[in-house]
Amino acid sequence: MTRTEFYPIPNIEQRVETVAAAKFITLIDITKGYWRIPLSPKAQKIAAFATSFGVYRPLRMPFGLKNAPYYFSKMMSEILNGCEKYATSYLDDIAIFPETWEEHLKHLQEILERLKKANLTIKPSKCKFAQQEVQYLGHTSLVEGNVLPLS
């Protein structure tokens, strides 16, 4: 039996309101982030599965494992440690919410460097840079505090 691991998932409403208070909003989407987490040899055996083509034993964390969100959220918190005043993550989505253009450039560079150091990649087509309005966690967030739920 798998022991359930708990890691606090951020409050969506609070995150949306925090992000909407910014002058600029940047959203970064992590590509295949779960696959960046290696599985121990024991976990590889447990996660193995059989198909008509043979047995597959994942070396990296696949989607669907019970504790995958726990490990991924914990990893993202460690990567963004110290950036809480201007960046937040919700699973594989990172929001950067600076107060000035200069801060935006500085914080964006710092977050991208941290992601590179952690061997994480982004999906540019799903990223939004320095926006006045974004769809974030099921809401339309407008800069300077306006939040509208998606219909």
Coordinates of N, CA and C in Angstrom, one line a residue:
M1 N 0.8 -1.2 0.0 CA 0.0 0.0 0.0 C 0.9 1.2 0.0
T2 N 0.5 2.2 -0.7 CA 1.2 3.5 -0.8 C 0.8 4.4 0.3
R3 N 1.8 4.9 1.0 CA 1.5 5.9 2.1 C 1.3 7.2 1.5
T4 N 0.2 7.9 1.8 CA -0.2 9.2 1.3 C 0.7 10.2 1.9
E5 N 1.3 11.0 1.0 CA 2.1 12.2 1.4 C 1.3 13.4 1.2
F6 N 1.4 14.3 2.2 CA 0.6 15.6 2.1 C 1.6 16.8 2.0
Y7 N 1.2 17.6 1.1 CA 2.0 18.9 0.9 C 0.9 19.9 0.6
P8 N 0.9 21.0 1.3 CA -0.2 22.0 1.1 C -0.3 22.5 -0.3
I9 N -1.4 22.3 -0.9 CA -1.7 22.8 -2.3 C -2.2 24.3 -2.0
P10 N -1.6 25.2 -2.7 CA -2.0 26.6 -2.5 C -3.5 26.9 -2.7
N11 N -4.0 27.9 -1.9 CA -5.3 28.3 -2.1 C -5.5 29.1 -3.4
I12 N -6.3 28.6 -4.3 CA -6.4 29.2 -5.6 C -6.9 30.7 -5.6
E13 N -7.9 30.9 -4.8 CA -8.5 32.3 -4.7 C -7.4 33.3 -4.2
Q14 N -6.6 32.9 -3.2 CA -5.6 33.7 -2.7 C -4.5 34.0 -3.7
R15 N -4.1 32.9 -4.4 CA -3.1 33.1 -5.5 C -3.6 34.0 -6.6
V16 N -4.8 33.9 -7.0 CA -5.3 34.7 -8.1 C -5.4 36.2 -7.6
E17 N -5.8 36.4 -6.4 CA -5.9 37.8 -5.9 C -4.5 38.4 -5.8
T18 N -3.5 37.6 -5.3 CA -2.1 38.1 -5.2 C -1.6 38.5 -6.6
V19 N -1.8 37.6 -7.5 CA -1.2 37.8 -8.9 C -1.9 39.1 -9.5
A20 N -3.2 39.2 -9.3 CA -3.9 40.3 -10.0 C -3.5 41.7 -9.4
A21 N -2.9 41.7 -8.3 CA -2.5 43.0 -7.7 C -1.2 43.6 -8.4
A22 N -0.6 42.9 -9.3 CA 0.6 43.3 -9.9 C 0.4 44.3 -11.1
K23 N 1.5 44.9 -11.5 CA 1.5 45.8 -12.6 C 1.6 45.1 -13.9
F24 N 2.3 44.0 -13.9 CA 2.5 43.1 -15.0 C 2.3 41.6 -14.5
I25 N 1.8 40.8 -15.3 CA 1.7 39.4 -15.0 C 2.4 38.5 -16.0
T26 N 3.3 37.6 -15.6 CA 3.9 36.7 -16.5 C 3.5 35.3 -16.0
L27 N 3.1 34.4 -16.9 CA 2.8 33.0 -16.6 C 3.8 32.1 -17.3
I28 N 4.3 31.2 -16.6 CA 5.3 30.3 -17.2 C 4.8 28.9 -17.0
D29 N 4.8 28.1 -18.1 CA 4.3 26.7 -18.0 C 5.5 25.8 -18.1
I30 N 5.6 24.9 -17.1 CA 6.7 23.9 -17.1 C 6.4 22.7 -18.0
T31 N 7.3 22.3 -18.9 CA 7.1 21.2 -19.8 C 7.5 19.9 -19.1
K32 N 6.6 18.9 -19.1 CA 7.0 17.6 -18.6 C 7.7 17.6 -17.3
G33 N 7.3 18.5 -16.4 CA 8.0 18.6 -15.1 C 8.1 17.4 -14.3
Y34 N 7.0 16.6 -14.2 CA 7.0 15.3 -13.4 C 8.1 14.4 -13.9
W35 N 8.4 14.5 -15.2 CA 9.4 13.6 -15.8 C 10.8 14.0 -15.3
R36 N 11.0 15.1 -14.7 CA 12.3 15.6 -14.2 C 12.7 15.0 -12.9
I37 N 11.7 14.3 -12.3 CA 11.9 13.7 -10.9 C 12.3 12.2 -11.1
P38 N 13.5 11.9 -10.7 CA 13.9 10.5 -10.8 C 13.2 9.6 -9.8
L39 N 12.9 8.4 -10.2 CA 12.4 7.4 -9.3 C 13.5 6.5 -8.7
S40 N 13.4 6.2 -7.4 CA 14.4 5.3 -6.8 C 14.2 3.9 -7.5
P41 N 15.2 3.0 -7.4 CA 15.0 1.6 -7.9 C 13.8 0.9 -7.4
K42 N 13.5 1.1 -6.1 CA 12.3 0.5 -5.5 C 11.0 1.1 -6.1
A43 N 11.0 2.4 -6.3 CA 9.8 3.0 -6.9 C 9.6 2.6 -8.3
Q44 N 10.8 2.4 -9.1 CA 10.7 2.0 -10.4 C 10.0 0.6 -10.6
K45 N 10.3 -0.3 -9.6 CA 9.7 -1.6 -9.6 C 8.2 -1.5 -9.4
I46 N 7.9 -0.7 -8.4 CA 6.4 -0.5 -8.0 C 5.6 0.1 -9.1
A47 N 6.2 1.1 -9.9 CA 5.5 1.8 -10.9 C 5.5 1.1 -12.3
A48 N 6.2 -0.1 -12.3 CA 6.3 -0.8 -13.6 C 4.9 -1.3 -14.0
F49 N 4.7 -1.4 -15.3 CA 3.4 -2.0 -15.8 C 3.7 -2.7 -17.1
A50 N 2.7 -3.6 -17.4 CA 2.9 -4.5 -18.6 C 1.9 -4.0 -19.7
T51 N 2.4 -4.1 -20.9 CA 1.6 -3.8 -22.1 C 1.8 -5.0 -23.1
S52 N 1.1 -4.9 -24.2 CA 1.2 -6.0 -25.2 C 2.6 -5.9 -25.8
F53 N 3.3 -4.8 -25.6 CA 4.7 -4.7 -26.2 C 5.8 -5.1 -25.2
G54 N 5.4 -5.4 -23.9 CA 6.4 -5.8 -22.9 C 6.1 -5.0 -21.6
V55 N 7.1 -5.1 -20.7 CA 7.0 -4.5 -19.4 C 7.8 -3.2 -19.5
Y56 N 7.1 -2.1 -19.0 CA 7.7 -0.8 -18.9 C 8.0 -0.4 -17.5
R57 N 9.3 0.0 -17.2 CA 9.7 0.3 -15.9 C 10.2 1.8 -15.9
P58 N 9.4 2.7 -15.5 CA 9.8 4.2 -15.6 C 11.0 4.5 -14.7
L59 N 11.8 5.3 -15.3 CA 13.0 5.8 -14.6 C 12.7 7.2 -13.9
R60 N 11.7 7.8 -14.5 CA 11.3 9.1 -14.0 C 9.8 9.1 -13.6
M61 N 9.4 10.0 -12.8 CA 8.0 10.0 -12.3 C 7.0 10.2 -13.4
P62 N 6.1 9.2 -13.6 CA 5.1 9.4 -14.6 C 3.9 10.1 -14.0
F63 N 3.0 10.6 -14.9 CA 1.7 11.2 -14.4 C 0.9 10.1 -13.8
G64 N 0.1 10.4 -12.8 CA -0.9 9.4 -12.3 C -0.5 8.7 -11.0
L65 N 0.8 8.8 -10.6 CA 1.2 8.2 -9.3 C 0.5 9.0 -8.2
K66 N 0.1 8.3 -7.2 CA -0.6 8.9 -6.1 C 0.1 10.1 -5.5
N67 N 1.4 10.0 -5.2 CA 2.1 11.1 -4.6 C 2.8 12.0 -5.5
A68 N 2.6 11.9 -6.8 CA 3.3 12.8 -7.8 C 3.1 14.3 -7.5
P69 N 1.8 14.7 -7.2 CA 1.6 16.1 -7.0 C 2.4 16.6 -5.7
Y70 N 2.5 15.7 -4.7 CA 3.3 16.1 -3.5 C 4.7 16.3 -3.9
Y71 N 5.3 15.4 -4.6 CA 6.8 15.6 -4.9 C 7.0 16.8 -5.8
F72 N 6.1 16.9 -6.8 CA 6.3 18.0 -7.7 C 6.1 19.4 -7.0
S73 N 5.1 19.5 -6.2 CA 4.8 20.8 -5.5 C 6.0 21.1 -4.5
K74 N 6.5 20.1 -3.9 CA 7.6 20.3 -3.0 C 8.8 20.7 -3.8
M75 N 9.1 20.1 -4.9 CA 10.2 20.5 -5.7 C 10.1 22.0 -6.2
M76 N 8.9 22.3 -6.6 CA 8.7 23.7 -7.1 C 8.8 24.7 -6.0
S77 N 8.4 24.4 -4.8 CA 8.6 25.2 -3.6 C 10.1 25.4 -3.3
E78 N 10.9 24.4 -3.4 CA 12.3 24.5 -3.2 C 13.0 25.4 -4.3
I79 N 12.5 25.2 -5.5 CA 13.1 26.0 -6.6 C 12.8 27.5 -6.4
L80 N 11.6 27.8 -6.0 CA 11.1 29.2 -5.8 C 11.3 29.7 -4.4
N81 N 12.0 29.0 -3.6 CA 12.3 29.5 -2.2 C 13.0 30.8 -2.2
G82 N 12.4 31.8 -1.5 CA 12.9 33.1 -1.4 C 12.3 34.1 -2.5
C83 N 11.5 33.6 -3.4 CA 10.9 34.4 -4.4 C 9.4 34.6 -4.1
E84 N 8.9 34.3 -2.9 CA 7.5 34.3 -2.6 C 6.9 35.7 -2.8
K85 N 7.6 36.8 -2.7 CA 7.1 38.1 -2.8 C 6.7 38.5 -4.2
Y86 N 7.2 37.8 -5.2 CA 7.0 38.1 -6.6 C 6.7 36.9 -7.5
A87 N 6.7 35.7 -7.0 CA 6.5 34.6 -7.8 C 5.8 33.5 -7.0
T88 N 5.0 32.7 -7.7 CA 4.3 31.6 -7.0 C 4.0 30.5 -8.0
S89 N 3.9 29.3 -7.5 CA 3.6 28.2 -8.5 C 2.4 27.4 -8.0
Y90 N 1.7 26.9 -8.9 CA 0.6 26.0 -8.7 C 0.8 24.8 -9.6
L91 N 1.4 23.7 -9.0 CA 1.9 22.6 -9.8 C 2.8 23.0 -10.9
D92 N 2.5 22.9 -12.2 CA 3.5 23.2 -13.2 C 3.3 24.6 -13.8
D93 N 2.5 25.5 -13.2 CA 2.3 26.8 -13.6 C 2.9 27.8 -12.6
I94 N 3.8 28.7 -13.1 CA 4.4 29.7 -12.3 C 3.9 31.1 -12.7
A95 N 3.5 31.9 -11.8 CA 3.1 33.3 -12.0 C 4.2 34.2 -11.4
I96 N 4.5 35.2 -12.2 CA 5.5 36.2 -11.7 C 4.6 37.5 -11.7
F97 N 4.7 38.2 -10.6 CA 3.8 39.4 -10.4 C 4.6 40.6 -9.8
P98 N 5.4 41.2 -10.6 CA 6.2 42.4 -10.1 C 5.4 43.6 -10.0
E99 N 6.0 44.6 -9.4 CA 5.4 45.9 -9.3 C 5.9 46.9 -10.4
T100 N 7.1 46.7 -10.9 CA 7.6 47.6 -11.9 C 8.2 46.8 -13.1
W101 N 8.4 47.5 -14.2 CA 9.0 46.9 -15.4 C 10.4 46.4 -15.1
E102 N 11.2 47.2 -14.4 CA 12.5 46.8 -14.0 C 12.5 45.5 -13.2
E103 N 11.6 45.5 -12.2 CA 11.5 44.3 -11.3 C 11.1 43.1 -12.2
H104 N 10.2 43.3 -13.1 CA 9.7 42.2 -14.0 C 10.9 41.6 -14.7
L105 N 11.7 42.4 -15.3 CA 12.9 41.8 -16.0 C 13.8 41.1 -15.1
K106 N 14.1 41.7 -14.0 CA 15.0 41.1 -13.0 C 14.4 39.7 -12.5
H107 N 13.2 39.7 -12.1 CA 12.5 38.5 -11.5 C 12.4 37.4 -12.6
L108 N 12.0 37.8 -13.8 CA 11.9 36.8 -14.8 C 13.2 36.1 -15.1
Q109 N 14.3 36.9 -15.2 CA 15.6 36.3 -15.4 C 16.0 35.4 -14.3
E110 N 15.7 35.8 -13.0 CA 16.0 34.9 -11.9 C 15.2 33.6 -11.9
I111 N 13.9 33.7 -12.2 CA 13.1 32.5 -12.2 C 13.6 31.6 -13.4
L112 N 13.9 32.1 -14.5 CA 14.3 31.3 -15.6 C 15.7 30.6 -15.3
E113 N 16.6 31.3 -14.6 CA 17.9 30.8 -14.2 C 17.6 29.6 -13.2
R114 N 16.7 29.8 -12.3 CA 16.4 28.8 -11.3 C 15.9 27.5 -12.0
L115 N 15.0 27.7 -13.0 CA 14.4 26.6 -13.7 C 15.5 25.9 -14.5
K116 N 16.4 26.6 -15.1 CA 17.5 26.0 -15.9 C 18.4 25.2 -15.0
K117 N 18.7 25.8 -13.8 CA 19.6 25.1 -12.8 C 18.9 23.8 -12.4
A118 N 17.6 23.8 -12.3 CA 16.8 22.6 -11.8 C 16.6 21.6 -13.0
N119 N 17.1 22.0 -14.2 CA 16.9 21.1 -15.4 C 15.5 21.0 -15.8
L120 N 14.7 22.1 -15.6 CA 13.3 22.2 -16.0 C 13.3 23.1 -17.3
T121 N 12.3 22.7 -18.2 CA 12.2 23.5 -19.4 C 10.7 24.1 -19.4
I122 N 10.6 25.1 -20.2 CA 9.3 25.8 -20.3 C 8.7 25.5 -21.7
K123 N 7.4 25.7 -21.8 CA 6.7 25.6 -23.1 C 6.4 27.0 -23.5
P124 N 7.2 27.6 -24.4 CA 7.0 29.0 -24.8 C 5.6 29.3 -25.3
S125 N 5.0 28.4 -26.0 CA 3.7 28.6 -26.6 C 2.6 28.7 -25.6
K126 N 2.8 28.2 -24.4 CA 1.8 28.3 -23.3 C 2.2 29.4 -22.3
C127 N 3.3 30.1 -22.5 CA 3.7 31.2 -21.6 C 3.1 32.5 -22.0
K128 N 2.9 33.4 -21.0 CA 2.4 34.7 -21.3 C 3.3 35.7 -20.5
F129 N 4.0 36.6 -21.3 CA 5.0 37.5 -20.7 C 4.4 38.9 -20.6
A130 N 4.6 39.5 -19.4 CA 4.3 40.9 -19.1 C 2.9 41.3 -19.6
Q131 N 1.9 40.6 -19.2 CA 0.5 40.8 -19.7 C -0.2 41.7 -18.7
Q132 N -1.2 42.4 -19.2 CA -2.2 43.2 -18.4 C -3.4 42.3 -18.0
E133 N -3.6 41.3 -18.7 CA -4.8 40.4 -18.5 C -4.4 39.0 -18.8
V134 N -4.6 38.0 -17.9 CA -4.3 36.6 -18.2 C -5.4 35.7 -17.6
Q135 N -5.5 34.5 -18.2 CA -6.3 33.5 -17.6 C -5.4 32.7 -16.7
Y136 N -5.8 32.6 -15.4 CA -4.9 32.0 -14.4 C -5.8 31.2 -13.4
L137 N -5.6 29.9 -13.4 CA -6.2 29.0 -12.4 C -7.8 29.2 -12.5
G138 N -8.3 29.3 -13.7 CA -9.8 29.4 -13.8 C -10.3 30.7 -13.7
H139 N -9.5 31.8 -13.7 CA -10.0 33.1 -13.5 C -9.3 34.0 -14.6
T140 N -10.0 35.1 -14.9 CA -9.3 36.1 -15.7 C -8.8 37.2 -14.7
S141 N -7.5 37.3 -14.6 CA -6.9 38.3 -13.7 C -6.5 39.5 -14.5
L142 N -6.9 40.6 -14.1 CA -6.5 41.9 -14.7 C -5.6 42.6 -13.7
V143 N -4.6 43.3 -14.2 CA -3.6 43.9 -13.3 C -4.4 44.9 -12.4
E144 N -3.7 45.2 -11.3 CA -4.1 46.1 -10.3 C -5.4 45.7 -9.6
G145 N -5.6 44.4 -9.4 CA -6.6 43.9 -8.5 C -7.9 43.4 -9.0
N146 N -8.2 43.4 -10.3 CA -9.4 43.0 -10.8 C -9.4 41.5 -11.2
V147 N -10.3 40.7 -10.7 CA -10.4 39.3 -10.9 C -11.8 38.9 -11.3
L148 N -11.9 38.2 -12.5 CA -13.2 37.7 -12.9 C -13.2 36.2 -13.1
P149 N -14.1 35.5 -12.6 CA -14.1 34.0 -12.8 C -14.4 33.7 -14.2
L150 N -13.8 32.7 -14.8 CA -14.1 32.3 -16.1 C -15.5 31.7 -16.1
S151 N -16.3 31.9 -17.2 CA -17.7 31.4 -17.2 C -17.7 29.9 -17.6

